[in-house]
Amino acid sequence: MSDALFQSMAQSIIDGDPDAAADLARKAIEAGIDPLEAINKGFVPGVDYVGEQYSKGEMFLPDLVLAGEAMKAAIAVLEPEIARQGGQRQTLGTVVIGTVEGDIHDIGKTLVATMLSVGGFRVYDLGVDVPIAKFVEKAREVNADIVGMSALLTTTMVRQRDVIEALEDAGLRARVKVMVGGAPVTRAWAQEIGADGYSEDAIGAVAVAKQLVSAG
Ligand code: B1M
């Protein structure tokens, strides 16, 4: 029974169907399935599949966006249940993420935020066009382990460096790791500005974030 439900969950993500994903999440709760298991065995394989197909050029941007929406719909149903059951979902660390000032591209950043959340991080998504000071303020407020910045424009990627400098000025840099990404961002750029991590996609971002928190 669970296997069939897990398969349907994965399929709802592949189909990019938020209503089906939310319904299946509710069914899992009714059936007494551990919500974490539903995320990890049901929905995550769906989003992994879409990510792989996207990398191969066999699925496209709308598929990614819809998969992200479907994933969010499922998580929105399951997260309160996780909290209700008492134990907080085990968190690997706290991430503050946003798209840098002057930049309103949010699709990739939101995918990264969703994947980090699904991957076990507590994520504070500041949205788009985030002022430099806001990253610093939020990182301090929530005692962030990682500050993640997305930039899609060559004109805005320089803000990533500004935020790193602002974290330094605020005395937070020693305890906050920085991860950067976005279409024009490269590993070389990440090194040049002194970021700790870089990923070219949302799935890789989770692996990088895990490495950053385990490196201490
Ligand atoms: Co804009 N845009 N856009 N745009 N747009 C690009 C980025 C561009 C490359 C298109 C082009 O000319 N070929 C170009 C930038 C050129 C440059 O600077 N080199 C461009 C431009 C010029 C502009 C405007 C200036 C256009 C104008 O108004 N004249 C304007 C700027 C607005 C602004 O931000 N101030 C603009 C506006 C827009 C829309 C609003 C119309 C729309 C955004 C809608 C939205 O986000 N809600 C839009 C779109 C859709 C694009 C393209 C077509 C697609 C971006 C996207 O969503 N990609 C884009 C061309 C392209 O990239 N092919 C383009 C899919 C998404 C899943 O990928 O965001 O790269 P991406 O995220 C990936 C990875 O980069 C990585 O993981 C994600 C998932 O795998 N990643 C991270 C991202 N952030 C990460 C953070 C991490 C780790 C990994 O750690 C923290």
GROMACS .gro file of C-alpha atoms and ligand atoms in nm:
model
  307
    1MET     CA    1   0.000   0.000   0.000
    2SER     CA    2   0.276   0.246   0.098
    3ASP     CA    3   0.481   0.160  -0.209
    4ALA     CA    4   0.191   0.242  -0.440
    5LEU     CA    5   0.130   0.565  -0.251
    6PHE     CA    6   0.500   0.659  -0.269
    7GLN     CA    7   0.497   0.597  -0.643
    8SER     CA    8   0.191   0.817  -0.686
    9MET     CA    9   0.361   1.087  -0.480
   10ALA     CA   10   0.668   1.080  -0.705
   11GLN     CA   11   0.441   1.088  -1.008
   12SER     CA   12   0.251   1.391  -0.877
   13ILE     CA   13   0.582   1.580  -0.865
   14ILE     CA   14   0.685   1.458  -1.210
   15ASP     CA   15   0.343   1.570  -1.338
   16GLY     CA   16   0.386   1.903  -1.161
   17ASP     CA   17   0.044   1.866  -1.000
   18PRO     CA   18   0.022   2.056  -0.667
   19ASP     CA   19  -0.339   1.946  -0.598
   20ALA     CA   20  -0.254   1.578  -0.642
   21ALA     CA   21   0.062   1.619  -0.433
   22ALA     CA   22  -0.131   1.785  -0.149
   23ASP     CA   23  -0.406   1.517  -0.166
   24LEU     CA   24  -0.148   1.239  -0.149
   25ALA     CA   25   0.022   1.408   0.144
   26ARG     CA   26  -0.315   1.417   0.326
   27LYS     CA   27  -0.372   1.049   0.240
   28ALA     CA   28  -0.034   0.963   0.390
   29ILE     CA   29  -0.127   1.141   0.713
   30GLU     CA   30  -0.465   0.961   0.725
   31ALA     CA   31  -0.287   0.628   0.669
   32GLY     CA   32  -0.051   0.701   0.959
   33ILE     CA   33   0.259   0.714   0.739
   34ASP     CA   34   0.552   0.902   0.891
   35PRO     CA   35   0.547   1.240   0.714
   36LEU     CA   36   0.926   1.235   0.683
   37GLU     CA   37   0.907   0.899   0.513
   38ALA     CA   38   0.644   1.042   0.278
   39ILE     CA   39   0.881   1.325   0.188
   40ASN     CA   40   1.192   1.111   0.152
   41LYS     CA   41   1.046   0.799  -0.009
   42GLY     CA   42   0.753   0.956  -0.195
   43PHE     CA   43   0.810   1.311  -0.307
   44VAL     CA   44   1.190   1.342  -0.316
   45PRO     CA   45   1.235   1.064  -0.577
   46GLY     CA   46   0.994   1.262  -0.798
   47VAL     CA   47   1.189   1.584  -0.770
   48ASP     CA   48   1.518   1.396  -0.817
   49TYR     CA   49   1.381   1.244  -1.135
   50VAL     CA   50   1.272   1.582  -1.270
   51GLY     CA   51   1.614   1.728  -1.184
   52GLU     CA   52   1.790   1.447  -1.368
   53GLN     CA   53   1.567   1.478  -1.674
   54TYR     CA   54   1.622   1.854  -1.674
   55SER     CA   55   2.001   1.802  -1.665
   56LYS     CA   56   1.971   1.569  -1.964
   57GLY     CA   57   1.762   1.822  -2.156
   58GLU     CA   58   1.460   1.592  -2.151
   59MET     CA   59   1.247   1.809  -1.923
   60PHE     CA   60   1.235   2.185  -1.933
   61LEU     CA   61   1.198   2.495  -1.721
   62PRO     CA   62   0.817   2.475  -1.685
   63ASP     CA   63   0.856   2.115  -1.563
   64LEU     CA   64   1.104   2.229  -1.299
   65VAL     CA   65   0.884   2.516  -1.189
   66LEU     CA   66   0.575   2.297  -1.165
   67ALA     CA   67   0.767   2.023  -0.984
   68GLY     CA   68   0.881   2.286  -0.734
   69GLU     CA   69   0.522   2.407  -0.686
   70ALA     CA   70   0.397   2.052  -0.637
   71MET     CA   71   0.674   1.983  -0.389
   72LYS     CA   72   0.587   2.295  -0.193
   73ALA     CA   73   0.220   2.196  -0.185
   74ALA     CA   74   0.309   1.854  -0.038
   75ILE     CA   75   0.551   1.997   0.216
   76ALA     CA   76   0.292   2.256   0.324
   77VAL     CA   77   0.059   1.970   0.423
   78LEU     CA   78   0.328   1.754   0.585
   79GLU     CA   79   0.529   2.010   0.781
   80PRO     CA   80   0.253   2.095   1.033
   81GLU     CA   81   0.203   1.722   1.088
   82ILE     CA   82   0.573   1.679   1.158
   83ALA     CA   83   0.555   1.959   1.413
   84ARG     CA   84   0.230   1.816   1.561
   85GLN     CA   85   0.394   1.479   1.613
   86GLY     CA   86   0.627   1.646   1.857
   87GLY     CA   87   0.978   1.602   1.738
   88GLN     CA   88   1.095   1.873   1.510
   89ARG     CA   89   1.213   1.741   1.180
   90GLN     CA   90   1.581   1.681   1.229
   91THR     CA   91   1.752   1.987   1.096
   92LEU     CA   92   2.097   1.976   0.950
   93GLY     CA   93   2.138   2.349   0.987
   94THR     CA   94   1.983   2.688   0.924
   95VAL     CA   95   2.004   2.859   0.588
   96VAL     CA   96   1.915   3.217   0.501
   97ILE     CA   97   1.867   3.247   0.128
   98GLY     CA   98   1.762   3.513  -0.120
   99THR     CA   99   1.815   3.666  -0.460
  100VAL     CA  100   2.048   3.962  -0.435
  101GLU     CA  101   1.954   4.327  -0.453
  102GLY     CA  102   1.849   4.451  -0.798
  103ASP     CA  103   1.758   4.102  -0.916
  104ILE     CA  104   1.403   3.968  -0.929
  105HIS     CA  105   1.468   3.622  -1.074
  106ASP     CA  106   1.322   3.380  -0.822
  107ILE     CA  107   1.263   3.046  -0.990
  108GLY     CA  108   1.607   2.895  -0.934
  109LYS     CA  109   1.645   3.044  -0.587
  110THR     CA  110   1.307   2.906  -0.484
  111LEU     CA  111   1.397   2.563  -0.618
  112VAL     CA  112   1.720   2.571  -0.420
  113ALA     CA  113   1.529   2.682  -0.107
  114THR     CA  114   1.275   2.403  -0.152
  115MET     CA  115   1.541   2.141  -0.206
  116LEU     CA  116   1.735   2.257   0.100
  117SER     CA  117   1.418   2.242   0.305
  118VAL     CA  118   1.336   1.895   0.178
  119GLY     CA  119   1.698   1.795   0.232
  120GLY     CA  120   1.667   1.868   0.605
  121PHE     CA  121   1.765   2.233   0.646
  122ARG     CA  122   1.559   2.502   0.819
  123VAL     CA  123   1.530   2.762   0.547
  124TYR     CA  124   1.451   3.131   0.569
  125ASP     CA  125   1.375   3.252   0.219
  126LEU     CA  126   1.407   3.630   0.201
  127GLY     CA  127   1.267   3.645  -0.152
  128VAL     CA  128   1.408   3.857  -0.430
  129ASP     CA  129   1.579   4.194  -0.455
  130VAL     CA  130   1.713   4.145  -0.103
  131PRO     CA  131   1.913   4.439   0.036
  132ILE     CA  132   2.267   4.358   0.154
  133ALA     CA  133   2.184   4.453   0.514
  134LYS     CA  134   1.884   4.219   0.518
  135PHE     CA  135   2.102   3.912   0.464
  136VAL     CA  136   2.323   4.018   0.754
  137GLU     CA  137   2.033   4.106   0.982
  138LYS     CA  138   1.851   3.777   0.920
  139ALA     CA  139   2.168   3.570   0.952
  140ARG     CA  140   2.226   3.722   1.294
  141GLU     CA  141   1.861   3.693   1.402
  142VAL     CA  142   1.828   3.321   1.323
  143ASN     CA  143   2.190   3.228   1.395
  144ALA     CA  144   2.233   3.102   1.040
  145ASP     CA  145   2.486   2.836   0.951
  146ILE     CA  146   2.474   2.929   0.584
  147VAL     CA  147   2.385   3.238   0.386
  148GLY     CA  148   2.287   3.146   0.030
  149MET     CA  149   2.271   3.401  -0.248
  150SER     CA  150   2.131   3.364  -0.595
  151ALA     CA  151   2.210   3.606  -0.880
  152LEU     CA  152   2.095   3.573  -1.240
  153LEU     CA  153   2.242   3.889  -1.386
  154THR     CA  154   2.605   3.976  -1.449
  155THR     CA  155   2.519   4.320  -1.312
  156THR     CA  156   2.388   4.184  -0.981
  157MET     CA  157   2.630   3.900  -0.907
  158VAL     CA  158   2.870   4.160  -0.762
  159ARG     CA  159   2.622   4.199  -0.475
  160GLN     CA  160   2.729   3.854  -0.358
  161ARG     CA  161   3.071   3.997  -0.283
  162ASP     CA  162   2.911   4.297  -0.109
  163VAL     CA  163   2.714   4.067   0.120
  164ILE     CA  164   3.028   3.870   0.210
  165GLU     CA  165   3.202   4.195   0.297
  166ALA     CA  166   2.901   4.307   0.502
  167LEU     CA  167   2.907   3.975   0.692
  168GLU     CA  168   3.275   4.037   0.762
  169ASP     CA  169   3.207   4.392   0.879
  170ALA     CA  170   2.931   4.263   1.108
  171GLY     CA  171   3.172   4.011   1.265
  172LEU     CA  172   2.964   3.716   1.145
  173ARG     CA  173   3.181   3.577   0.870
  174ALA     CA  174   3.376   3.339   1.092
  175ARG     CA  175   3.064   3.145   1.188
  176VAL     CA  176   2.850   3.176   0.875
  177LYS     CA  177   2.932   2.984   0.558
  178VAL     CA  178   2.841   3.142   0.228
  179MET     CA  179   2.703   2.958  -0.074
  180VAL     CA  180   2.646   3.125  -0.408
  181GLY     CA  181   2.478   3.027  -0.731
  182GLY     CA  182   2.280   3.147  -1.030
  183ALA     CA  183   2.326   3.121  -1.405
  184PRO     CA  184   2.623   3.362  -1.447
  185VAL     CA  185   2.794   3.245  -1.126
  186THR     CA  186   3.089   3.010  -1.163
  187ARG     CA  187   3.316   2.822  -0.926
  188ALA     CA  188   3.594   3.067  -1.018
  189TRP     CA  189   3.371   3.362  -0.924
  190ALA     CA  190   3.280   3.196  -0.595
  191GLN     CA  191   3.650   3.154  -0.517
  192GLU     CA  192   3.732   3.508  -0.625
  193ILE     CA  193   3.479   3.660  -0.384
  194GLY     CA  194   3.569   3.426  -0.098
  195ALA     CA  195   3.246   3.222  -0.088
  196ASP     CA  196   3.269   2.882   0.081
  197GLY     CA  197   3.047   2.693  -0.158
  198TYR     CA  198   2.906   2.701  -0.508
  199SER     CA  199   2.662   2.483  -0.692
  200GLU     CA  200   2.535   2.504  -1.045
  201ASP     CA  201   2.198   2.351  -0.958
  202ALA     CA  202   1.947   2.293  -0.681
  203ILE     CA  203   2.028   1.928  -0.625
  204GLY     CA  204   2.400   2.001  -0.599
  205ALA     CA  205   2.322   2.287  -0.359
  206VAL     CA  206   2.195   2.039  -0.100
  207ALA     CA  207   2.514   1.834  -0.121
  208VAL     CA  208   2.725   2.149  -0.093
  209ALA     CA  209   2.522   2.275   0.206
  210LYS     CA  210   2.568   1.939   0.381
  211GLN     CA  211   2.943   1.957   0.324
  212LEU     CA  212   2.954   2.313   0.457
  213VAL     CA  213   2.776   2.229   0.782
  214SER     CA  214   2.975   1.911   0.836
  215ALA     CA  215   3.301   2.100   0.777
  216GLY     CA  216   3.196   2.307   1.084
  217B1M    CO1  217   1.573   3.736  -1.709
  217B1M     N1  218   1.756   3.730  -1.775
  217B1M     N2  219   1.580   3.929  -1.710
  217B1M     N3  220   1.389   3.725  -1.657
  217B1M     N4  221   1.582   3.555  -1.747
  217B1M     C1  222   1.819   3.601  -1.785
  217B1M     C2  223   1.894   3.567  -1.657
  217B1M     C3  224   1.915   3.619  -1.910
  217B1M     C4  225   2.037   3.526  -1.910
  217B1M     C5  226   1.831   3.603  -2.038
  217B1M     C6  227   1.914   3.624  -2.162
  217B1M     O1  228   1.940   3.735  -2.199
  217B1M     N5  229   1.957   3.519  -2.225
  217B1M     C7  230   1.951   3.770  -1.896
  217B1M     C8  231   2.074   3.801  -1.812
  217B1M     C9  232   2.191   3.846  -1.893
  217B1M    C10  233   2.310   3.867  -1.805
  217B1M     O2  234   2.310   3.944  -1.714
  217B1M     N6  235   2.414   3.794  -1.836
  217B1M    C11  236   1.825   3.826  -1.836
  217B1M    C12  237   1.787   3.960  -1.841
  217B1M    C13  238   1.875   4.050  -1.923
  217B1M    C14  239   1.673   4.008  -1.775
  217B1M    C15  240   1.623   4.152  -1.770
  217B1M    C16  241   1.732   4.259  -1.750
  217B1M    C17  242   1.542   4.174  -1.898
  217B1M    C18  243   1.492   4.315  -1.916
  217B1M     O3  244   1.409   4.359  -1.841
  217B1M     N7  245   1.549   4.379  -2.013
  217B1M    C19  246   1.525   4.149  -1.652
  217B1M    C20  247   1.596   4.180  -1.521
  217B1M    C21  248   1.500   4.195  -1.408
  217B1M    C22  249   1.573   4.203  -1.276
  217B1M     O4  250   1.604   4.102  -1.217
  217B1M     N8  251   1.603   4.324  -1.232
  217B1M    C23  252   1.483   4.007  -1.655
  217B1M    C24  253   1.356   3.962  -1.615
  217B1M    C25  254   1.313   3.832  -1.622
  217B1M    C26  255   1.170   3.787  -1.592
  217B1M    C27  256   1.107   3.866  -1.476
  217B1M    C28  257   1.088   3.807  -1.717
  217B1M    C29  258   1.187   3.635  -1.571
  217B1M    C30  259   1.205   3.595  -1.424
  217B1M    C31  260   1.076   3.543  -1.363
  217B1M    C32  261   1.099   3.490  -1.224
  217B1M     O5  262   1.206   3.450  -1.184
  217B1M     N9  263   0.992   3.491  -1.148
  217B1M    C33  264   1.318   3.609  -1.643
  217B1M    C34  265   1.360   3.481  -1.683
  217B1M    C35  266   1.259   3.369  -1.667
  217B1M    C36  267   1.490   3.459  -1.734
  217B1M    C37  268   1.548   3.329  -1.790
  217B1M    C38  269   1.485   3.307  -1.927
  217B1M    C39  270   1.528   3.205  -1.706
  217B1M    C40  271   1.577   3.215  -1.563
  217B1M    C41  272   1.531   3.093  -1.489
  217B1M     O6  273   1.432   3.096  -1.416
  217B1M    N10  274   1.600   2.981  -1.512
  217B1M    C42  275   1.702   3.364  -1.797
  217B1M    C43  276   1.774   3.291  -1.908
  217B1M    C44  277   1.833   3.161  -1.856
  217B1M     O7  278   1.881   3.152  -1.745
  217B1M    N11  279   1.835   3.063  -1.941
  217B1M    C45  280   1.702   3.510  -1.788
  217B1M    C46  281   1.561   2.850  -1.458
  217B1M    C47  282   1.614   2.832  -1.319
  217B1M    C48  283   1.568   2.695  -1.267
  217B1M     O8  284   1.751   2.835  -1.329
  217B1M     O9  285   1.768   3.053  -1.204
  217B1M    O10  286   1.970   2.951  -1.321
  217B1M     P1  287   1.844   2.934  -1.247
  217B1M    O11  288   1.873   2.853  -1.113
  217B1M    C49  289   1.941   2.730  -1.113
  217B1M    C50  290   2.093   2.744  -1.098
  217B1M    O12  291   2.143   2.867  -1.145
  217B1M    C51  292   2.116   2.720  -0.955
  217B1M    O13  293   2.016   2.625  -0.920
  217B1M    C52  294   1.896   2.661  -0.988
  217B1M    C53  295   1.813   2.538  -1.008
  217B1M    O14  296   1.884   2.436  -1.073
  217B1M    N12  297   2.106   2.828  -0.859
  217B1M    C54  298   2.171   2.820  -0.739
  217B1M    C55  299   2.037   2.942  -0.860
  217B1M    N13  300   2.053   3.008  -0.750
  217B1M    C56  301   2.134   2.935  -0.671
  217B1M    C57  302   2.182   2.959  -0.542
  217B1M    C58  303   2.267   2.863  -0.487
  217B1M    C59  304   2.303   2.749  -0.556
  217B1M    C60  305   2.256   2.725  -0.684
  217B1M    O15  306   2.318   2.875  -0.365
  217B1M    C61  307   2.271   2.975  -0.280
   0.00000   0.00000   0.00000
